[in-house]
Coordinates of C-alpha atoms in Angstrom, one line a residue:
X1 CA 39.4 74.0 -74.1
X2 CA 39.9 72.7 -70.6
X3 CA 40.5 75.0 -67.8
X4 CA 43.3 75.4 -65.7
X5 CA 41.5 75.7 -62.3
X6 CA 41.4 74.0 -58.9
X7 CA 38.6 73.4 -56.8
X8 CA 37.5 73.7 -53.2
X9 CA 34.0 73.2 -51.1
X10 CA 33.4 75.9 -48.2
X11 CA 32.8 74.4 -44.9
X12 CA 29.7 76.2 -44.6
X13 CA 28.1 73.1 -46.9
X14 CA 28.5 71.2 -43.3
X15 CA 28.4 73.4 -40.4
X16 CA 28.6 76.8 -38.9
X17 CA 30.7 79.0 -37.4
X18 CA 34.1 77.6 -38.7
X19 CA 35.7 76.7 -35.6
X20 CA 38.5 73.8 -34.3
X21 CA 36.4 71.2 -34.5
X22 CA 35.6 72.0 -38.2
X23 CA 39.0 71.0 -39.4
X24 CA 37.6 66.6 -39.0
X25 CA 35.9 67.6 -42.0
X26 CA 39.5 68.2 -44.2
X27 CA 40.4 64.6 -44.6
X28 CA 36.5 64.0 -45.9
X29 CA 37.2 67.0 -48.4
X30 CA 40.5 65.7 -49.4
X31 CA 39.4 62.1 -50.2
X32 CA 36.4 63.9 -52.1
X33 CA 39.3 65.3 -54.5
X34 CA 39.5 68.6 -53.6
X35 CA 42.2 70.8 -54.1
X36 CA 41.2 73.8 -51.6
X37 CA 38.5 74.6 -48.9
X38 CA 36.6 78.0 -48.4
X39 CA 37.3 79.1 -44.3
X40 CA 34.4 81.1 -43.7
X41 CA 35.7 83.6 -40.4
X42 CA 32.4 84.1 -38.6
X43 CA 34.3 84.6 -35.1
X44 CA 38.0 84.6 -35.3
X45 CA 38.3 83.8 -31.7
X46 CA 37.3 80.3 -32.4
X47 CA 40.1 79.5 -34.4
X48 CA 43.8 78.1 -33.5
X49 CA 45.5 79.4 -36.3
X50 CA 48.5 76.7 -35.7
X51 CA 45.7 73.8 -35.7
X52 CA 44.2 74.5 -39.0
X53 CA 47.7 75.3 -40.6
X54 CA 48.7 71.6 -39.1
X55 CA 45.3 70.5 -40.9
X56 CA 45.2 71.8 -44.0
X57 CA 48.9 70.4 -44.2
X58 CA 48.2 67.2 -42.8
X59 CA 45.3 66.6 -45.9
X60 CA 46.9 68.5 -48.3
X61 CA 44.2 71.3 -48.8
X62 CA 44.7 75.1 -49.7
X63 CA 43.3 77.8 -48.0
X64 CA 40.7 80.3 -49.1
X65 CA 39.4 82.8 -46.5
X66 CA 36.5 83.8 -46.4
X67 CA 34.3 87.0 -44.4
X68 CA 31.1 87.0 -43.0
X69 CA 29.3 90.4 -42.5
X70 CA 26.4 90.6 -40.0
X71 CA 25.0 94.0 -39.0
X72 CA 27.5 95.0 -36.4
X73 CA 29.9 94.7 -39.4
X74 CA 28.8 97.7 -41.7
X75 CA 31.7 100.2 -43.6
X76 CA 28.3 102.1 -45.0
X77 CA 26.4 103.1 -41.6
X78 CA 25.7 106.4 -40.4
X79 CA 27.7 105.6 -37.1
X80 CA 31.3 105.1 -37.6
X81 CA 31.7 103.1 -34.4
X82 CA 29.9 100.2 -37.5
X83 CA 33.5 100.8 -39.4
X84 CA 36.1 100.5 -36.6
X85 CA 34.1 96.9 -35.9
X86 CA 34.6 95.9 -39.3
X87 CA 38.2 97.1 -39.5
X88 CA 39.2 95.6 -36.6
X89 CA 37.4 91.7 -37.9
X90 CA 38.9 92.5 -41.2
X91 CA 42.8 93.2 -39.3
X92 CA 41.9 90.0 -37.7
X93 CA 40.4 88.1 -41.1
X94 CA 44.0 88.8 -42.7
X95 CA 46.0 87.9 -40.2
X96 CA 44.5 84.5 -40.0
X97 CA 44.9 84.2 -44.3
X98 CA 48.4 85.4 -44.4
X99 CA 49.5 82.8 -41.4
X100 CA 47.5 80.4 -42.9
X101 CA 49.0 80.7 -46.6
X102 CA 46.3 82.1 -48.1
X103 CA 46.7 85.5 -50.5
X104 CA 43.0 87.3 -50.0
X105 CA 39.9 87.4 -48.2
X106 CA 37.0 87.3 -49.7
X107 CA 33.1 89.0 -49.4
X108 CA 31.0 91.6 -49.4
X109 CA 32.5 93.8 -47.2
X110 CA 31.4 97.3 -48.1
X111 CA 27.9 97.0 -46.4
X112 CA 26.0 94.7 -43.9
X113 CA 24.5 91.2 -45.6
X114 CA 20.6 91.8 -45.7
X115 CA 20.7 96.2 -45.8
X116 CA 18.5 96.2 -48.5
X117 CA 16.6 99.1 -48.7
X118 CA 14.7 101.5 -51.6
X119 CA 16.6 104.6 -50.5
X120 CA 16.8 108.1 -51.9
X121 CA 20.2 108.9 -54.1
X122 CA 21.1 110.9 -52.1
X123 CA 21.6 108.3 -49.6
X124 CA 22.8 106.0 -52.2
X125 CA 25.3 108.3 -53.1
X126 CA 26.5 108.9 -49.2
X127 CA 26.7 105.2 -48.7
X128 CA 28.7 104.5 -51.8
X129 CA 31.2 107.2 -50.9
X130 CA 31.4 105.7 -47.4
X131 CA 32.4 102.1 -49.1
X132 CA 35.0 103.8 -51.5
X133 CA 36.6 105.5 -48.5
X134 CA 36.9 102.9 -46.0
X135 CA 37.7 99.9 -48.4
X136 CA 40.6 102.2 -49.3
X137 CA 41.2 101.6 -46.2
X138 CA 40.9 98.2 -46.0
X139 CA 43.1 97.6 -49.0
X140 CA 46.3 99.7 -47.2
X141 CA 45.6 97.3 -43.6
X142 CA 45.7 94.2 -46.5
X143 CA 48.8 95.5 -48.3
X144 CA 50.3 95.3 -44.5
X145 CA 49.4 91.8 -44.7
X146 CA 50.6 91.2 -48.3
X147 CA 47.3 90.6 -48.5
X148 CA 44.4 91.4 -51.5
X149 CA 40.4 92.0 -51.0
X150 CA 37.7 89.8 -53.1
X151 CA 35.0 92.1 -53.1
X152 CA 31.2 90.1 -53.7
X153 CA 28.3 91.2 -55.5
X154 CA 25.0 90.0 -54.1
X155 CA 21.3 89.8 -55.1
X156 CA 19.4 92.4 -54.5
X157 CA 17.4 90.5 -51.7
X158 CA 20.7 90.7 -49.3
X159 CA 22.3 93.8 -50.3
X160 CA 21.1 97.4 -51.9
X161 CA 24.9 98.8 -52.7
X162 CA 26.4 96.4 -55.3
X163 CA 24.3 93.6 -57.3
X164 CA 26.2 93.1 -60.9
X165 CA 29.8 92.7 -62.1
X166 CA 29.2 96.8 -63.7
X167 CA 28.7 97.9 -60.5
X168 CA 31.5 95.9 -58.9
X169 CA 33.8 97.2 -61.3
X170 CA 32.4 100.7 -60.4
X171 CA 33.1 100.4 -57.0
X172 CA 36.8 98.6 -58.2
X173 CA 37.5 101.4 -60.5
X174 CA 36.6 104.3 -57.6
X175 CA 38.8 102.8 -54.9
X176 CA 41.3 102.6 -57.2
X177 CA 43.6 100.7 -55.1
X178 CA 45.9 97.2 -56.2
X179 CA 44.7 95.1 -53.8
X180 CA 40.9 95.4 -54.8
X181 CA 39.9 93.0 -56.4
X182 CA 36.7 90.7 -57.1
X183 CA 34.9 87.6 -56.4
X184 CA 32.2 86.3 -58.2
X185 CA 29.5 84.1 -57.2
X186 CA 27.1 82.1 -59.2
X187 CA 24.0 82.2 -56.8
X188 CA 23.7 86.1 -57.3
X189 CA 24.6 86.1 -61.0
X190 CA 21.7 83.7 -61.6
X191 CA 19.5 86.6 -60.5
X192 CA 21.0 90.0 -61.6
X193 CA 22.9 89.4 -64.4
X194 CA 21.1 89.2 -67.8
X195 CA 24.3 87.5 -69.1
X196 CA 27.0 85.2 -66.7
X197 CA 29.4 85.2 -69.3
X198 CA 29.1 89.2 -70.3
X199 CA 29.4 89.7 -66.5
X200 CA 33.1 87.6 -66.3
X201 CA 34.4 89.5 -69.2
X202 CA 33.4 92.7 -67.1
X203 CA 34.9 92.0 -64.4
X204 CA 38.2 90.3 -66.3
X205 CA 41.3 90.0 -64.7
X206 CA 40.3 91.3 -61.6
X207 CA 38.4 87.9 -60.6
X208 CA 40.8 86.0 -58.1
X209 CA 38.1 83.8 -57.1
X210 CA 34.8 82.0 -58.2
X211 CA 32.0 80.6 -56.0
X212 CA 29.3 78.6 -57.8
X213 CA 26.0 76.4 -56.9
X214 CA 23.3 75.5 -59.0
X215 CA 20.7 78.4 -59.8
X216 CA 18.7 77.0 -56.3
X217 CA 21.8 76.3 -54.3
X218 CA 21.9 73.3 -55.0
X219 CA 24.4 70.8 -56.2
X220 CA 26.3 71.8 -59.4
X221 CA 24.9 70.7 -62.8
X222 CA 21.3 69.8 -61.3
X223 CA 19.6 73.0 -62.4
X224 CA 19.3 75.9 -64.8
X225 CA 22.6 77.6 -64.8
X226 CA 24.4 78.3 -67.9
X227 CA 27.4 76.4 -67.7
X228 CA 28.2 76.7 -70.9
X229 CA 28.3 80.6 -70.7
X230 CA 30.6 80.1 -67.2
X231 CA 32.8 77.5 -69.6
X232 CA 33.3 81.2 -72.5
X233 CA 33.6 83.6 -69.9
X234 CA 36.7 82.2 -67.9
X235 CA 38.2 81.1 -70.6
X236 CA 38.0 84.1 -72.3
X237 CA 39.7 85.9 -69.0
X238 CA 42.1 83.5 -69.0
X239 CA 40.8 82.6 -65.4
X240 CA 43.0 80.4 -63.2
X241 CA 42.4 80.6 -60.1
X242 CA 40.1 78.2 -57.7
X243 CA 36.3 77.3 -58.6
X244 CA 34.7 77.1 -55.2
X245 CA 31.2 75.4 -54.0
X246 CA 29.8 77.0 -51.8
X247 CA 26.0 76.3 -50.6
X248 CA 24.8 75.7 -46.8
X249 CA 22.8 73.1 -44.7
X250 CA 19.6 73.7 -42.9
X251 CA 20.5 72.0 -40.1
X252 CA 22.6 75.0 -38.9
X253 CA 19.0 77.3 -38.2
X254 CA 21.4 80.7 -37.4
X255 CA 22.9 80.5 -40.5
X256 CA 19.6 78.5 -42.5
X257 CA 18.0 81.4 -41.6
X258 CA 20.1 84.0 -42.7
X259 CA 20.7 82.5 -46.6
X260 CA 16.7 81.7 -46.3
X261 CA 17.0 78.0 -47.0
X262 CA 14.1 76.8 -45.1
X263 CA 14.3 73.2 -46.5
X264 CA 16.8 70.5 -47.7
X265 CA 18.2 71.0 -51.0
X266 CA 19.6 67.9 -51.6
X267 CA 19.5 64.4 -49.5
X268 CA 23.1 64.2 -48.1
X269 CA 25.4 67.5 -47.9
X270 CA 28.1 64.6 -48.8
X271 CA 26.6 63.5 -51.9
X272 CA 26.6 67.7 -52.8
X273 CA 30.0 68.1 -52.2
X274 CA 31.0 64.6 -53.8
X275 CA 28.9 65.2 -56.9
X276 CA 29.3 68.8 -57.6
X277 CA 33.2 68.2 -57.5
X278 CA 32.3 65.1 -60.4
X279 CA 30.2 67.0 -62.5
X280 CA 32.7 71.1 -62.2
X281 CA 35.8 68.5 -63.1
X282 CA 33.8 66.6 -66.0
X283 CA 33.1 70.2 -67.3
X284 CA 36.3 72.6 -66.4
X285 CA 37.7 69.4 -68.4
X286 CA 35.2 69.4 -71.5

């Protein structure tokens, strides 16, 4: 059965930080075939909210927004200064999707990418209660916004707090708010979950948003992902919402750095985002 989806590339597959200049890559995207691109908000002060809206409009393209959370950004620290940071990007993150269009941003908000740490349970147990209360929170500034949260599990080389769809659903079920709700991205499924399409069903109709790359980060259909088990698992949550790429380029050696990808992964980040859309269509289509 096909599946109702649309598809976008984040601009992170080019460049970093998302600013002005970023939107000459929409008609590229556009004529690609895409549907949507991924905004990733690293500094909102770079971006003309009325330029990108002209842009996206001008080629077409949806919106998807898109958080990035560096240390400074951290709703689990000891110091609550950490929260008031992140609350403030996050005011700022959904007041750029909501003029934009867009109806949620997405990531791992409830901790810092890269705290990973064996800690006592104690500890765990503080931190987690930390993320519960200040992504309730979150979700009342995003209701202000008519806005929803895409919250992110990651591998548990980048985070300590949430690595599989149970445990995303754990933290979904103890905020216990509307507007949380999930993301779910390939990358890190590859290498916590024992089963992708289990992990959907988890998460069910709380996923408003998919991210996917090949096992490597690499281009889609190049590697050892379980398409096939991605193919049951949104069908069987009747998923129909966008199927994103999103992957990054070495050349950028801030952000290289920080996703640890120390080499090329494929010969042209073009040829990525032109073949991955060719090979997701051929099988959201199968």
């Amino acid at each position: 059965m096909a599946l109702n989806v649309k598809f976008a590339v984040s601009t992170w597959l080019w460049t970093s930080p998302f600013n002005n200049e970023t939107v000459r890559l929409f008609p590229k995207i556009k004529s690609y075939g895409y549907d949507a691109v991924e905004i990733p908000v690293e500094d909102p002060s770079l971006i003309d909210i009325d330029l990108v809206k002209k842009a996206l409009a001008d080629n077409g393209l949806s919106p998807i927004i898109c958080g990035a959370f560096g240390t400074s950004r951290d709703l689990t620290h000891d110091d609550p200064s950490f929260h008031k940071t992140c609350f403030d990007y996050l005011d700022s993150c959904f007041e750029i999707s909501s003029q934009l269009g867009a109806k949620f941003v997405a990531g791992p908000m409830y901790s810092a990418v890269g705290k990973a740490r064996l800690v006592s349970p104690e500890q765990k147990k503080i931190e987690w209660n930390r993320a519960v209360t200040n992504l309730r929170k979150v979700c009342h500034r995003a209701a202000e916004f008519g806005q929803e949260i895409a919250i992110e599990t990651l591998n548990r080389f980048e985070t300590d707090l949430i690595n599989t769809a149970e445990e995303l659903m754990q933290l979904i079920t103890d905020i216990n708010e509307p507007q949380a709700k999930a993301i779910l991205d390939g990358f890190h499924m590859n290498i916590e979950e024992p089963s992708i399409e289990a992990a959907i069903r988890r998460v069910g109709d709380k996923l408003i948003h998919v991210q996917v790359s090949e096992n490597y980060r690499g281009t889609p259909g190049t590697g050892q992902t379980n398409w096939a088990a991605w193919k049951r698992g949104l069908e069987a949550v009747n998923y129909q919402g966008v199927i994103s790429i999103e992957s990054f380029t070495p050349e950028i050696k801030e952000l290289a750095g920080a996703v640890c990808i120390w080499k090329p992964l494929v010969p042209s980040q073009d040829g990525f985002a032109k073949e991955g859309l060719e090979f997701l269509r051929k099988w959201a289509a199968e």
